[in-house]
Amino acid sequence: MRKLILLLLIYPTLLIAMPLQGLNVAESNGEPVLQQEQQAAEPLANKELMTISHQWQKFTFWVIHKQREYHRSLSAKVEALSQQQSFKNTGLLLLLSFLYGVFHAAGPGHGKAVLTTYLLTQPEKLCQGVQLSFLAAMLQGITAILLVTFLVHGLGWLAKEALASVAYIEMISFLLVALLGLLLAIRGIKQLIQTKKNLQLIALSNNARFFPLQNLKTKDPKQSLALHVSSTVLGSSACNSCGQVHHIAPDQLTGRNRLQNLSLVLSIGMRPCSGAVLVLVATNLLGLWWIGVLATLAMALGTALTVTTLAVLAVQARLFAKRLLNIQTHALGRLSALFVFLGGSLILLLGISLFIGSLTNSNSMAF
Amino acid sequence: MRRYLKLNVFIILLVTAKLASAHPHVWIDLRIKPLMNEQGNLLGLEQAWRFDPFYSLVLIEELDKGGPKVELEERYDQLSIEIVNNLNGVNFFTQGHILKEVIQWEKVTDFTLIKVGQQLELRFYLPLLNPLKIKELPFTYRIYDPTYYIEMLHATEEGTDSSALNLGCKIKLETPKPSFDLIQKALALDKDATSNNSQLGRNFSEKVTLDCL
């Protein structure tokens, strides 16, 4: 069961590795016969899993349908606004944009994959996870606005060109994803080495029983640090803005965390939602630029809501797993270091594969 | 046993993921008119594709700003030629069948791109390679982008036009009801699930049957 939960949460990562589909120009042949030939007898134990995945599938399906619906009504509403501007129409457009954001974010995307992997393998606190995801989602909207402002209003580009530019910015964000993964992987390795050292120290101190325990800390600052680190690796890092007193991690850890968090937020937030860019250029063409800006912000808010929920789930899943595993602290230190390394490698691979995919698959505009 | 379990979940997740990432970004409203000759043979499909408002806006801007005003018409023609060249290879996403047999198409003729209000519409005629005897042999067609990047549905009003059909012929349109199981199976059966040979769009396509007594 716990594996399932973890799997469900890491799941966005698994799938984004697949190339996004562009326009298919392959000849297809005939009506494929979709008969029930594949219905191999499912083992009984699979039943439970099947129902869960079935529910999940239903949910995904529902999300797609909603998204499609909102996308259509969004464009209908923008058209209506161009005919007649009214508070009612504007309000409805903003509401639609918000809902579109909620549902658009509910589908898998690389940002969510990165975020969940990061939060599953990093010792971030809940509030920090919430902050990071909220920031990243809002940044996506702001990036879209800045991009269109710069390209269309500043440089006088065509809407189509501005839309096409999203692909290039995407590439940069994929590289950032890879960089984030690399940072994490390196940190994981460092931690692994460190915890190994610590373990040796702890083993030493365990053997040396005649040392009074209270004196241990004062005697050798290295040892105290060792114990400290191994118990805080998974537990916490600084999250000062939440007003709670936390175990303050060593400074070097925090500094690196900041860099990591920054690249996390940027790798997600730098990539503008293509839907938002579309709404912006379309409203601009109809002379409704400011309504487009508001709609984009509403969309980003909707996205933030979903992504933040996902972040809460990811952090909870990690804490849940930690409790279930119930491993002694020093072993946990190693395990978490391993997790950091694995998560980092996963994100690195994801970034690289997305980047390579974007090189070969750049014909996202139809025809 | 446990391994199987995991594998199963993994595959299911991949499948749903693929589905979720492949939502339509552009849509086209179709209006289709089948043409027949006096012998009761089907000759081809007259089609009108209306692009969605956003996509139309973007294209119209490009056309408007693409050069001097006097050459606007030529730019429309140029764009229509480009689209036709791109889509002739895939028969304009049109799949025709008679008794499970795939029907061959000719290249499109009489194509033109026009502006209707704020939307663009491409009109063309897609002829069959050979006139088709459809008396008592129901002919079916589907029009869809396999990747589901574009959603193509018949317009809610006058999506199909039976005015050029002989007496005793009927058009029936079935809206897609893709069940979760069906999609799951379709994707599982899709041998090249990761390649571009996806048939996802088919599951969301409308099936139109032409029945002549």
XYZ file of C-alpha atoms in Angstrom:
580
model
C 0.000 0.000 0.000
C 2.700 2.463 0.933
C 4.548 1.537 -2.222
C 1.473 2.325 -4.161
C 1.171 5.710 -2.559
C 4.759 6.492 -3.314
C 4.416 5.220 -6.821
C 1.368 7.346 -7.421
C 3.228 10.377 -6.309
C 6.362 9.744 -8.272
C 4.237 8.787 -11.209
C 4.389 12.104 -13.040
C 8.117 11.636 -13.272
C 7.801 8.280 -14.891
C 5.706 9.474 -17.668
C 7.157 12.752 -18.629
C 10.150 10.893 -19.899
C 7.960 10.076 -22.831
C 8.232 12.478 -25.721
C 5.312 14.802 -26.131
C 3.424 14.142 -29.256
C 3.564 16.597 -32.078
C 1.468 16.484 -35.152
C 1.386 13.033 -36.561
C 1.712 12.709 -40.280
C 1.995 8.953 -40.393
C -0.251 6.981 -42.650
C -2.632 4.933 -40.613
C -4.370 1.892 -41.835
C -7.802 0.627 -41.249
C -10.000 0.382 -38.267
C -8.058 -1.206 -35.502
C -10.141 -3.927 -33.982
C -10.452 -3.285 -30.305
C -11.751 -6.546 -29.091
C -11.543 -8.099 -25.728
C -8.774 -10.398 -26.706
C -6.304 -9.167 -24.167
C -8.354 -9.817 -21.101
C -5.976 -12.154 -19.391
C -7.197 -13.418 -16.079
C -6.125 -10.962 -13.453
C -4.741 -12.355 -10.279
C -6.982 -11.727 -7.335
C -4.445 -9.592 -5.566
C -4.506 -7.243 -8.484
C -8.135 -6.442 -7.925
C -7.508 -3.793 -5.345
C -4.830 -2.145 -7.403
C -6.993 -2.302 -10.453
C -9.817 -0.464 -8.777
C -7.470 2.203 -7.528
C -5.877 2.681 -10.899
C -9.284 2.592 -12.487
C -10.417 5.384 -10.244
C -7.286 7.279 -11.081
C -7.925 6.762 -14.728
C -11.466 7.980 -14.365
C -10.129 11.032 -12.657
C -7.592 11.705 -15.399
C -10.235 11.276 -18.012
C -12.512 13.667 -16.237
C -9.689 16.187 -15.982
C -9.060 16.059 -19.709
C -12.691 16.535 -20.459
C -13.035 19.471 -18.126
C -9.924 21.069 -19.522
C -11.169 20.684 -23.052
C -14.503 22.127 -22.079
C -12.938 25.151 -20.400
C -10.581 25.693 -23.270
C -13.506 25.910 -25.640
C -15.615 28.154 -23.472
C -12.583 30.327 -22.812
C -12.231 31.147 -26.485
C -15.980 31.587 -26.827
C -15.934 34.011 -23.914
C -13.051 36.011 -25.345
C -14.988 36.317 -28.578
C -18.063 37.440 -26.692
C -15.968 40.044 -24.901
C -14.679 41.398 -28.171
C -18.281 41.926 -29.242
C -19.462 43.377 -25.989
C -17.326 44.335 -23.027
C -19.134 44.045 -19.760
C -18.285 43.338 -16.156
C -20.261 40.140 -16.297
C -18.362 38.810 -19.298
C -15.027 39.802 -17.799
C -15.890 38.153 -14.499
C -16.927 34.991 -16.258
C -13.729 34.965 -18.278
C -11.647 35.280 -15.123
C -13.569 32.479 -13.464
C -13.117 30.287 -16.521
C -9.405 31.066 -16.610
C -9.077 30.117 -12.969
C -10.850 26.811 -13.529
C -8.803 26.159 -16.636
C -5.686 26.684 -14.546
C -6.903 24.253 -11.902
C -7.626 21.539 -14.413
C -4.689 22.192 -16.650
C -2.380 21.708 -13.712
C -4.136 18.517 -12.689
C -2.854 16.792 -15.790
C 0.724 15.650 -15.625
C 3.452 17.980 -16.713
C 7.160 18.111 -16.206
C 6.936 20.859 -13.618
C 4.834 18.723 -11.361
C 7.112 15.766 -11.913
C 10.119 17.791 -10.869
C 8.301 19.284 -7.931
C 6.999 16.007 -6.524
C 10.319 14.260 -6.963
C 12.067 17.150 -5.297
C 9.688 17.238 -2.376
C 9.671 13.471 -2.016
C 13.415 13.300 -1.742
C 14.243 16.592 -0.066
C 13.904 17.379 3.583
C 11.679 20.371 2.945
C 9.049 21.269 5.453
C 5.446 21.396 4.483
C 5.203 25.174 4.481
C 8.307 25.448 2.367
C 6.905 22.990 -0.122
C 3.763 25.084 -0.296
C 5.734 28.281 -0.780
C 7.923 26.821 -3.487
C 5.072 25.389 -5.477
C 2.970 28.505 -5.159
C 5.858 30.692 -6.274
C 6.639 28.464 -9.212
C 3.046 28.415 -10.410
C 2.580 32.163 -10.126
C 5.901 32.729 -11.848
C 4.613 30.722 -14.804
C 1.830 33.234 -15.323
C 4.095 36.224 -14.830
C 6.621 34.792 -17.286
C 3.877 34.470 -19.873
C 2.843 38.094 -19.380
C 6.416 39.388 -19.516
C 7.186 37.283 -22.546
C 4.241 38.538 -24.572
C 4.794 42.108 -23.399
C 8.393 41.982 -24.508
C 7.966 40.137 -27.788
C 4.674 41.520 -29.035
C 4.562 45.016 -27.542
C 8.294 45.587 -27.346
C 9.666 43.939 -30.455
C 6.483 43.958 -32.486
C 6.468 40.232 -33.130
C 3.489 38.432 -34.561
C 1.311 36.388 -32.226
C 2.370 33.250 -34.031
C 6.049 34.013 -33.510
C 5.466 34.722 -29.842
C 3.706 31.396 -29.497
C 6.565 29.651 -31.259
C 9.070 31.247 -28.905
C 7.590 29.284 -26.020
C 9.343 26.222 -27.413
C 12.745 27.882 -26.998
C 12.089 29.049 -23.482
C 10.933 25.547 -22.732
C 14.335 24.271 -23.783
C 16.049 26.586 -21.323
C 13.754 25.448 -18.561
C 14.546 21.832 -19.393
C 18.229 22.603 -19.030
C 17.463 24.160 -15.673
C 15.664 20.974 -14.683
C 18.785 19.017 -15.581
C 20.901 21.436 -13.559
C 18.654 21.042 -10.547
C 18.929 17.274 -10.863
C 22.683 17.511 -11.058
C 22.823 19.690 -7.942
C 20.691 17.222 -6.045
C 22.638 14.199 -7.194
C 25.919 15.778 -6.150
C 24.467 16.700 -2.810
C 23.218 13.152 -2.377
C 26.675 11.763 -3.017
C 28.224 14.214 -0.587
C 25.720 13.278 2.054
C 26.339 9.612 1.474
C 30.032 10.117 2.031
C 29.370 12.246 5.076
C 26.949 9.850 6.718
C 29.423 7.065 6.125
C 31.998 9.052 8.017
C 29.470 9.811 10.700
C 28.595 6.184 11.055
C 32.197 5.376 11.656
C 32.349 8.078 14.270
C 29.216 6.820 15.945
C 30.551 3.294 15.893
C 33.685 4.576 17.523
C 31.804 6.391 20.216
C 29.626 3.369 20.849
C 32.674 1.258 21.409
C 34.114 3.829 23.728
C 31.492 3.260 26.363
C 33.508 4.672 29.163
C 32.948 8.162 27.825
C 30.186 9.834 29.770
C 27.443 10.592 27.302
C 27.013 14.209 28.319
C 30.627 14.923 27.686
C 30.487 13.568 24.216
C 29.166 16.729 22.682
C 31.552 19.076 24.324
C 34.547 16.912 23.825
C 34.577 16.631 20.135
C 32.681 19.173 18.113
C 33.028 16.948 15.079
C 31.098 14.177 16.744
C 28.316 16.398 17.865
C 28.009 17.740 14.375
C 27.917 14.220 13.099
C 24.988 13.258 15.287
C 23.335 16.502 14.480
C 23.611 16.101 10.756
C 22.428 12.555 10.634
C 19.338 13.374 12.589
C 18.440 16.427 10.578
C 19.144 15.278 7.087
C 15.648 14.056 6.502
C 13.978 15.939 9.264
C 14.200 19.582 8.490
C 15.921 22.450 6.913
C 15.445 26.074 7.620
C 11.971 27.368 7.026
C 12.120 30.551 8.938
C 9.256 32.406 7.399
C 6.686 30.045 8.832
C 7.147 31.339 12.311
C 7.977 28.042 13.851
C 11.179 27.169 15.540
C 12.992 24.551 13.590
C 16.142 22.725 13.973
C 18.529 24.972 12.115
C 20.560 23.022 9.665
C 24.236 23.812 9.202
C 24.788 26.935 7.148
C 26.307 25.244 4.169
C 23.239 23.097 3.794
C 20.960 26.105 3.816
C 23.022 27.990 1.270
C 22.900 25.115 -1.103
C 19.229 24.699 -0.423
C 18.620 28.228 -1.538
C 20.326 27.580 -4.834
C 18.336 24.407 -5.222
C 15.064 26.060 -4.380
C 15.816 28.850 -6.787
C 16.545 26.493 -9.629
C 13.441 24.526 -8.725
C 11.207 27.585 -8.904
C 12.906 28.828 -12.056
C 12.874 25.507 -13.864
C 9.129 25.333 -13.367
C 8.238 29.001 -13.442
C 10.344 29.972 -16.422
C 8.269 27.871 -18.695
C 5.162 29.866 -19.496
C 1.960 27.925 -19.845
C 1.251 27.808 -23.559
C -2.459 28.193 -22.847
C -1.771 31.458 -21.068
C 0.366 32.742 -23.923
C -2.393 31.859 -26.352
C -4.978 33.747 -24.305
C -2.647 36.727 -24.054
C -1.900 37.007 -27.749
C -5.541 36.405 -28.667
C -6.909 39.022 -26.286
C -4.227 41.398 -27.489
C -5.259 40.909 -31.103
C -8.808 41.758 -30.097
C -7.647 44.858 -28.240
C -8.340 43.362 -24.831
C -4.787 43.209 -23.526
C -5.519 43.999 -19.876
C -8.296 41.492 -19.685
C -5.826 38.948 -21.017
C -3.349 39.867 -18.287
C -6.001 39.443 -15.601
C -7.097 36.148 -17.122
C -3.510 34.907 -17.096
C -3.123 35.798 -13.438
C -6.372 34.007 -12.640
C -5.087 31.001 -14.551
C -1.825 31.055 -12.610
C -3.768 31.220 -9.364
C -5.749 28.146 -10.390
C -2.565 26.345 -11.316
C -1.033 27.325 -8.000
C -3.971 25.834 -6.142
C -3.542 22.456 -7.791
C 0.230 22.403 -7.662
C 0.262 23.401 -4.020
C -2.125 20.582 -3.204
C 0.225 18.239 -4.976
C 3.134 19.596 -2.970
C 1.281 18.988 0.301
C 0.571 15.435 -0.813
C 4.206 14.859 -1.719
C 5.504 16.110 1.615
C 2.889 14.107 3.492
C 3.768 10.992 1.531
C 7.424 11.418 2.449
C 6.635 11.899 6.124
C 4.253 8.955 5.984
C 6.861 6.747 4.397
C 9.390 7.852 6.952
C 7.086 6.883 9.786
C 6.258 3.558 8.200
C 9.827 2.668 7.554
C 10.679 3.570 11.121
C 14.352 3.157 10.700
C 16.909 4.182 13.229
C 18.232 7.651 12.793
C 21.654 6.935 11.419
C 20.363 4.413 8.933
C 17.722 6.914 7.980
C 20.437 9.433 7.278
C 21.986 7.132 4.747
C 18.690 6.197 3.255
C 17.664 9.785 2.818
C 21.012 10.618 1.263
C 20.405 7.795 -1.144
C 16.962 9.192 -1.855
C 18.392 12.604 -2.535
C 20.852 11.067 -4.940
C 18.199 8.964 -6.697
C 15.742 11.825 -6.900
C 18.451 14.074 -8.281
C 19.444 11.526 -10.901
C 15.828 11.087 -11.867
C 15.332 14.823 -12.300
C 18.591 15.059 -14.225
C 17.489 12.327 -16.594
C 14.114 13.945 -16.951
C 15.664 17.277 -17.838
C 17.989 15.753 -20.388
C 15.307 13.660 -22.032
C 12.931 16.610 -22.171
C 15.637 18.725 -23.725
C 16.496 16.121 -26.341
C 12.800 15.605 -26.982
C 12.313 19.313 -27.522
C 15.115 19.375 -30.080
C 13.437 16.800 -32.271
C 9.854 17.752 -31.630
C 9.522 21.399 -32.366
C 6.527 21.407 -34.678
C 3.945 22.011 -32.031
C 1.961 24.441 -34.108
C -0.417 22.568 -36.325
C 0.089 22.452 -40.089
C 3.525 -12.150 -8.182
C 4.473 -8.922 -6.485
C 6.559 -7.989 -9.433
C 3.600 -8.434 -11.713
C 1.568 -6.216 -9.501
C 4.037 -3.418 -9.719
C 4.492 -3.815 -13.428
C 0.788 -3.638 -13.935
C 0.396 -0.448 -12.004
C 3.345 1.030 -13.804
C 1.862 0.323 -17.197
C -1.526 1.664 -16.245
C 0.010 4.848 -14.970
C 1.995 5.285 -18.160
C -1.137 4.792 -20.177
C -3.194 7.343 -18.296
C -0.312 9.749 -18.399
C -0.033 9.515 -22.125
C -3.703 10.192 -22.316
C -3.529 13.224 -20.103
C -0.663 14.844 -21.922
C -2.433 14.508 -25.206
C -5.336 16.837 -24.839
C -6.331 18.866 -27.877
C -4.791 22.290 -28.367
C -6.570 23.308 -31.528
C -9.982 22.366 -32.726
C -11.802 22.345 -35.996
C -15.525 22.275 -36.657
C -16.382 20.148 -39.670
C -19.188 20.408 -42.166
C -19.280 17.461 -44.538
C -21.337 16.917 -47.664
C -21.062 13.545 -49.441
C -21.537 13.699 -53.206
C -23.112 10.964 -55.330
C -23.653 10.379 -59.019
C -26.934 9.325 -60.608
C -25.987 5.651 -60.534
C -25.964 5.851 -56.763
C -22.211 5.717 -56.413
C -20.381 7.779 -53.857
C -17.898 10.163 -55.447
C -16.292 11.970 -52.532
C -16.717 14.299 -49.600
C -17.075 18.033 -49.798
C -15.551 19.380 -46.606
C -15.446 22.675 -44.759
C -13.047 23.031 -41.802
C -13.580 25.964 -39.508
C -10.605 26.683 -37.250
C -11.156 27.651 -33.647
C -11.296 31.367 -32.774
C -7.858 31.592 -31.120
C -6.025 29.747 -33.833
C -7.911 31.727 -36.468
C -6.943 35.022 -34.850
C -3.293 34.065 -34.877
C -3.404 33.004 -38.520
C -5.411 36.029 -39.612
C -2.887 38.365 -38.013
C -0.082 36.619 -39.824
C -1.931 36.921 -43.111
C -2.826 40.564 -42.556
C 0.671 41.633 -41.624
C 2.478 39.342 -44.035
C 2.799 41.911 -46.806
C 1.042 44.683 -48.708
C -2.692 44.836 -48.490
C -3.284 44.345 -52.187
C -1.645 40.924 -52.034
C -3.762 39.698 -49.148
C -5.725 37.364 -51.361
C -2.565 35.796 -52.696
C -1.380 35.148 -49.166
C -4.610 33.333 -48.402
C -4.080 31.218 -51.503
C -0.490 30.576 -50.558
C -1.462 29.382 -47.085
C -4.178 27.123 -48.465
C -1.656 25.544 -50.850
C 0.690 24.926 -47.923
C -1.998 23.286 -45.857
C -3.118 21.160 -48.787
C 0.422 20.027 -49.488
C 0.858 19.062 -45.852
C -2.390 17.208 -45.511
C -2.739 15.447 -48.861
C -0.357 12.782 -47.599
C -2.767 11.899 -44.814
C -5.928 12.372 -46.889
C -6.921 15.306 -44.734
C -7.220 13.018 -41.728
C -10.177 11.282 -43.384
C -10.522 7.529 -42.934
C -13.152 5.832 -45.080
C -14.290 2.221 -44.763
C -16.673 -0.116 -46.451
C -17.069 -3.489 -44.782
C -13.842 -2.980 -42.852
C -12.023 -2.347 -46.082
C -10.010 0.847 -46.293
C -11.068 3.237 -49.015
C -8.493 5.042 -51.161
C -8.719 8.765 -51.767
C -7.546 11.080 -54.505
C -5.800 14.373 -53.897
C -8.140 17.180 -52.907
C -9.458 19.638 -55.438
C -11.280 22.966 -55.349
C -9.644 24.127 -52.168
C -10.022 27.618 -50.861
C -9.307 29.429 -47.608
C -11.759 32.124 -46.574
C -12.471 34.328 -43.623
C -15.870 33.986 -42.002
C -16.293 36.672 -39.379
C -13.210 36.314 -37.177
C -12.614 32.714 -38.143
C -10.809 30.973 -40.975
C -12.417 28.242 -42.966
C -10.811 25.834 -45.400
C -13.106 24.338 -48.020
C -12.158 21.532 -50.344
C -13.380 18.456 -52.134
C -11.869 15.088 -51.282
C -12.665 12.662 -54.128
C -12.586 8.901 -53.858
C -10.053 7.133 -56.060
C -12.904 5.126 -57.603
C -16.626 5.824 -57.386
C -17.999 3.574 -54.711
C -21.134 1.469 -54.885
C -22.696 1.953 -51.502
C -26.128 0.493 -52.083
C -26.732 -1.902 -49.227
C -23.106 -1.553 -48.219
C -22.823 0.987 -45.452
C -19.939 3.371 -45.931
C -18.354 4.876 -42.839
C -15.860 7.624 -42.340
C -14.028 9.244 -39.466
C -12.030 12.461 -39.530
C -9.479 12.813 -36.773
C -5.949 13.787 -35.933
C -4.412 10.574 -34.585
C -2.405 12.391 -31.931
C -5.460 14.319 -30.743
C -3.502 17.545 -30.918
C -6.393 18.829 -32.999
C -9.906 17.936 -32.039
C -12.111 17.544 -35.076
C -15.846 17.289 -34.604
C -18.788 17.917 -36.881
C -20.400 21.284 -36.296
C -23.377 21.035 -33.988
C -25.554 22.658 -36.614
C -25.455 21.331 -40.154
C -22.374 19.259 -39.507
C -23.461 16.782 -42.147
C -25.278 17.687 -45.329
C -27.341 15.000 -47.041
C -28.784 17.258 -49.720
C -26.648 15.744 -52.459
C -27.541 12.158 -51.608
C -29.946 9.993 -53.563
C -33.314 9.046 -52.223
C -33.205 6.321 -49.638
C -29.816 7.344 -48.313
C -29.310 8.384 -44.748
C -26.461 9.856 -42.759
C -25.966 8.738 -39.196
C -23.492 10.398 -36.865
C -22.289 8.606 -33.763
C -20.691 10.754 -31.120
C -17.639 9.277 -29.464
C -18.234 7.594 -26.160
C -14.772 6.512 -25.262
C -15.004 4.355 -22.195
C -12.035 4.223 -19.919
C -11.576 0.560 -20.678
C -11.601 1.172 -24.383
C -8.983 3.865 -24.216
C -6.861 1.803 -21.937
C -7.037 -1.091 -24.339
C -6.502 1.074 -27.356
C -3.350 2.451 -25.845
C -2.201 -0.920 -24.618
C -2.719 -2.302 -28.105
C -0.861 0.586 -29.568
C 2.383 -1.165 -30.292
C 4.355 2.009 -30.673
C 3.000 3.682 -27.623
C 5.973 5.983 -27.416
C 6.367 6.648 -31.111
C 4.308 8.924 -33.265
C 1.998 6.190 -34.486
C -0.517 6.900 -31.798
C -4.174 6.362 -32.550
C -5.424 8.224 -29.540
C -7.481 10.673 -31.551
C -9.507 7.872 -33.029
C -11.142 7.164 -29.709
C -12.465 10.681 -29.569
C -13.607 10.816 -33.171
C -17.117 10.755 -34.545
C -18.172 7.913 -36.778
C -20.430 8.764 -39.673
C -22.325 6.073 -41.543
C -23.886 6.478 -44.962
C -26.656 3.990 -45.468
C -28.406 3.542 -48.786
C -31.267 1.120 -49.257
